[in-house]
C-alpha cells in the first residue's frame, strides 16, 4: 500500500500509545490547518447544534442561502409538540444586500416570520458574511423584540470567528439571556436541568423518565424537545446535569456563577456511565436517601433486562476492533467502555474538539497500540483504520462512506442518528446496530477480506 | 400571500460552491478546494455524501479572523501547499465562497504568486479557479462556472480532431455512463465534462484513495479546443457562462445546444444530431430502446393521461421534464425552480407552444413554502422533484416522485436514469407505477391485476 504520511503541522495532533503513558500532551484546541480536509464544521454549526432542538422558536439564518439550506431539518432532534425547528429560514442575501447591508431584509424577514408562525422566541444566527458586511444584528433584534413582544436573540456565530466550540458558547450566551426570565414557583427542591441532551431519536425522554422514576423533577431539558418557557425557568432547578462534550459546560458555569446552581458532568452511553449518571444525581441529594434507593432500583431493573440480551452480541463480537471518531472527547470515554462491555477493543480514538484533559484521560484509558487523534481527516482516519485492521468505525455521516468504501462496519453516533443510543435501552440499540453492521455477510466481498477478483 | 415575501423558507436551491465541487469531482485526479471558511466545505461534503454515498474530500483554506481582515492570500497559499502535499493532485479546482468574494480576494493573482514562490522546477498541479459567490445564483450556476473555468484553463488550440465535446449538465452518474455508452456505440470520440460517473458512484477500495479513480483527464480536456463540435444540454444557460460558448468563441468549435434529452422528442433531437455528426445511422440498439419506449407509452398511456403534477428543480431539468410530461399527456400545473435565470418561461414556451393556453404556471426563484402554497390550491395528483419536497409531500398527503438531486431519503439516487430513451423509460415506468400504487391504495378491494 502507498505510504500515507501525516500532514506537516499535524504530527502533534496524533499519538500512538506505546510503552505506558507518555507525558507530553497531544496538541489540540487549535484551528484546522488550511488545506486539510477537516471533519469539523464552523462556529455556526456549533450554535445550530445547541439551539436547534428548541421547537417553539423560529431559527433564522442571516446570510446567503447555503448555511441555511445545508442545515434544514438536518438533525434527528424530536419534539413532542411544535416543530418550528424543522423549518429552514434564511435571509438569503443577494448581491445588493452584501453591498448595501442586510439589516432591512433581516428586519422584514423577522416581522413577517413572527407574524406568520407566532413563535415563542426567535434566534438569529449571523453567518460569515454578516461578520464582514457589519450588519448590526443586535440593534435589529432589539427593535423587533420591542415591536413583537417576544424575545429575539442574536447568536453571533460567524463561521470564521473561531471553532465549533465558540458556536456552543454563542448559543449558551443566548440561552443565558432567557434563563431567569420565567417564574420558578412550584419547582421542587429535588430538581435538575438536563443539559447537553438534544433529544435525538427521543433520547431526552428516556433519560428524563429514569430521573423521574427516582423522584427527581426535571425542570428543563436544554435543549432537547426544548420550549422557551421551560428555558426561562431553568434557574429554579437545584442541580445542572451536563452530558458529554463541551457543548453546554459554559452554560452550566454561567448558571453556577449567577444562580449558584452546581453542576455535574455525566454521560448516558453504556451501562457503566448511564448508571453513574443516576447515582451521581442521587448523591447530590444526601438528605433524601430514598432517591439513591430509587436510583439503585432503576439500575437493577434495567440491567436485569439488558444484560442477558447483550450476551448474544458479546459472543459474536468478542475480539473485534473498533475505531472511534466523534465530535466530543467525553463521548469517546463512554464508547470505549461500552464497546469493552460487548467484547470489543478500541484501536483508534479521536475527536474533533477534545481538550488537553480529555486526551490525557484518553491516553490512560486506552490499550497499548491505540492511536489517538485530534481533528483528523479522511486520509489519516483511513490509514489507521486499515493499519489497525478495525472492524467498525463509529462516527458521523461524513465518516460513514469512508467505512463502507473500505469494507468495514459503521455506527452513526452523531446528531443525525435515528435510533436512540442513550440510556439502558440505548445500549441495547447500540449493541444491536454494531452487531448488525460488523457481522453482516456483505463484507466477505470487500477487497480488505480478499473479495477482489 | 398578502405581500411579497422577504425571507426564504425551506429553500429550493443550494449554494454555488456545491455545484462547483461536484463538477470538479468529474476531473481526473482533481481535488475540489473551497476558498473560504471551514464550515462551507464541511456542510457541502455532508450534503453530497447523503446523495452519492461516496467519500468526498473537499479542502478548505479555512479562514480565520485575520484572513477576513487582511485577505485570504496567506491561507490560500498554505492551503494549496498542504493539499498538494497530502493529495498529490494533478488538478486543484478552486471555488470561492461568499466570504472570499466579499473580501475581494484576487484569486488569479494569488495563484500566480503562489506558482512563482513554489514552482522551483517541480511540476505543480494545474489550478482551475471558478468564481462562485452564492449571493449570485445557486448551485447550478456554480456547476456551470466550474465547467467553463476548467475549459478556459485547459483547452488548447490545434488541428481539428475527430472529437466531440459533451457538456451534460448536472445529471446522475448513471446518466453519464449511458452517455459514454452512446458515444462508444456511435464510435465517436468524446470529451465528457464533467464525468463523475465513477468518482461519485464507484466500487469498493482495498486501500484508501486520496482521490477516487475516474473522471476526465486534464490531457483530454486540453483537446476540447480541437474538437469538431460541442454538445451541451441546457435550456437556460447564457452563452457567456457556458463552456461550449467559450469554445465556440475562442476556438471556433461549433456549438449545439439541446435541452436535456428527456422524452422521445428531445431524445430524438440528440440522436439525430449524433447521426449528423457521425454521418451514420444510430446503432440498432437505440432503435430498439426507442421502440420499447413507444410501446411502453402505449401500454401505460391511460394511467398518466391528464394527471396533474407540480414539477420543481433546476430550471433546465424543469424545462426538459415539462416537455416529456406533455408528450405523454400529463398536465404540469406548476413548473417551479429556485433558480432565477429570467429565461425559464421563454424556454418552456419554445418547447410547449400552448403553455399559456394550457394554464401551466411558471415560477422562478421560489422556495418550498411557495410551492406548498401553490399545491394547496392546485391540488396536484403528485409532485415530481428532488427529495427536499418530501416535507410538503407528507404534510399535504401528495405522493412525491423523486428525480434529480438531492435524493436524500431514498436509496440509489446516483443510479437513477433520467436522459435518453433509457432514462425516459425508467421515468415513465416510475410515473405509471406511482399512479397504480395510488389507485391500489385508494381501492377498497385492492386490485391484484392491472
Ligand atoms: S457562505 Fe456562501 S458558500 Fe458558504 S455555505 Fe453559505 S452560501 Fe454557501
Ligand atoms: S458561511 Fe460561515 S457560517 Fe456559513 S457554513 Fe460557511 S463557515 Fe459556516
mmCIF file of N, CA and C and ligand atoms in Angstrom, chain A residues 41-45 64 66-67 70 126-129 157-160, chain B residues 37-41 43 99, ligand 2:
data_model
loop_
_atom_site.group_PDB
_atom_site.id
_atom_site.type_symbol
_atom_site.label_atom_id
_atom_site.label_comp_id
_atom_site.label_asym_id
_atom_site.label_seq_id
_atom_site.Cartn_x
_atom_site.Cartn_y
_atom_site.Cartn_z
ATOM 1 N N UNK A 41 -16.857 21.405 11.415
ATOM 2 C CA UNK A 41 -17.681 22.394 10.743
ATOM 3 C C UNK A 41 -17.245 23.786 11.192
ATOM 4 N N UNK A 42 -18.196 24.642 11.529
ATOM 5 C CA UNK A 42 -17.807 26.017 11.849
ATOM 6 C C UNK A 42 -18.522 26.495 13.105
ATOM 7 N N UNK A 43 -18.290 27.745 13.469
ATOM 8 C CA UNK A 43 -18.913 28.330 14.652
ATOM 9 C C UNK A 43 -20.438 28.201 14.554
ATOM 10 N N UNK A 44 -20.957 28.560 13.406
ATOM 11 C CA UNK A 44 -22.394 28.497 13.163
ATOM 12 C C UNK A 44 -22.931 27.098 13.457
ATOM 13 N N UNK A 45 -22.186 26.091 13.020
ATOM 14 C CA UNK A 45 -22.611 24.711 13.235
ATOM 15 C C UNK A 45 -22.749 24.430 14.733
ATOM 16 N N UNK A 64 -26.168 34.286 3.151
ATOM 17 C CA UNK A 64 -26.558 33.689 1.867
ATOM 18 C C UNK A 64 -27.186 32.308 2.114
ATOM 19 N N UNK A 66 -26.694 29.057 1.453
ATOM 20 C CA UNK A 66 -26.092 27.754 1.755
ATOM 21 C C UNK A 66 -26.199 27.341 3.213
ATOM 22 N N UNK A 67 -25.782 28.227 4.084
ATOM 23 C CA UNK A 67 -25.713 27.881 5.503
ATOM 24 C C UNK A 67 -27.077 27.397 6.013
ATOM 25 N N UNK A 70 -28.163 23.865 4.043
ATOM 26 C CA UNK A 70 -27.480 22.641 4.469
ATOM 27 C C UNK A 70 -27.867 22.212 5.876
ATOM 28 N N UNK A 126 -25.947 34.823 12.931
ATOM 29 C CA UNK A 126 -25.201 35.557 11.914
ATOM 30 C C UNK A 126 -24.122 34.642 11.353
ATOM 31 N N UNK A 127 -24.003 34.603 10.045
ATOM 32 C CA UNK A 127 -23.019 33.738 9.395
ATOM 33 C C UNK A 127 -21.855 34.596 8.892
ATOM 34 N N UNK A 128 -20.861 33.928 8.341
ATOM 35 C CA UNK A 128 -19.613 34.592 7.962
ATOM 36 C C UNK A 128 -19.814 35.967 7.339
ATOM 37 N N UNK A 129 -20.640 35.972 6.334
ATOM 38 C CA UNK A 129 -20.707 37.176 5.532
ATOM 39 C C UNK A 129 -21.252 38.361 6.321
ATOM 40 N N UNK A 157 -22.549 33.852 15.392
ATOM 41 C CA UNK A 157 -21.930 32.578 15.010
ATOM 42 C C UNK A 157 -21.246 32.673 13.655
ATOM 43 N N UNK A 158 -20.625 33.793 13.368
ATOM 44 C CA UNK A 158 -19.892 33.928 12.109
ATOM 45 C C UNK A 158 -18.873 32.801 12.031
ATOM 46 N N UNK A 159 -18.989 32.034 10.973
ATOM 47 C CA UNK A 159 -18.223 30.800 10.849
ATOM 48 C C UNK A 159 -16.732 30.918 11.069
ATOM 49 N N UNK A 160 -16.155 32.004 10.653
ATOM 50 C CA UNK A 160 -14.692 32.082 10.689
ATOM 51 C C UNK A 160 -14.161 32.616 12.015
ATOM 52 N N UNK B 37 -14.307 29.801 4.605
ATOM 53 C CA UNK B 37 -14.258 29.174 5.929
ATOM 54 C C UNK B 37 -14.492 27.680 5.847
ATOM 55 N N UNK B 38 -14.105 27.027 6.925
ATOM 56 C CA UNK B 38 -14.199 25.575 7.009
ATOM 57 C C UNK B 38 -15.632 25.071 6.860
ATOM 58 N N UNK B 39 -16.564 25.787 7.472
ATOM 59 C CA UNK B 39 -17.942 25.287 7.553
ATOM 60 C C UNK B 39 -18.553 24.976 6.206
ATOM 61 N N UNK B 40 -18.355 25.867 5.258
ATOM 62 C CA UNK B 40 -18.967 25.667 3.941
ATOM 63 C C UNK B 40 -18.528 24.335 3.349
ATOM 64 N N UNK B 41 -17.236 24.051 3.411
ATOM 65 C CA UNK B 41 -16.717 22.807 2.828
ATOM 66 C C UNK B 41 -17.327 21.601 3.533
ATOM 67 N N UNK B 43 -20.139 21.368 5.307
ATOM 68 C CA UNK B 43 -21.566 21.215 5.026
ATOM 69 C C UNK B 43 -21.802 20.666 3.625
ATOM 70 N N UNK B 99 -17.556 34.430 1.280
ATOM 71 C CA UNK B 99 -16.626 35.153 2.121
ATOM 72 C C UNK B 99 -15.463 35.745 1.330
HETATM 73 S S1 LIG C 2 -20.513 30.668 5.574
HETATM 74 FE FE1 LIG C 2 -19.555 30.607 7.534
HETATM 75 S S2 LIG C 2 -21.224 30.195 8.895
HETATM 76 FE FE2 LIG C 2 -21.934 29.600 6.879
HETATM 77 S S3 LIG C 2 -21.420 27.430 6.689
HETATM 78 FE FE3 LIG C 2 -19.731 28.626 5.831
HETATM 79 S S4 LIG C 2 -18.308 28.764 7.552
HETATM 80 FE FE4 LIG C 2 -20.267 28.251 8.425
#
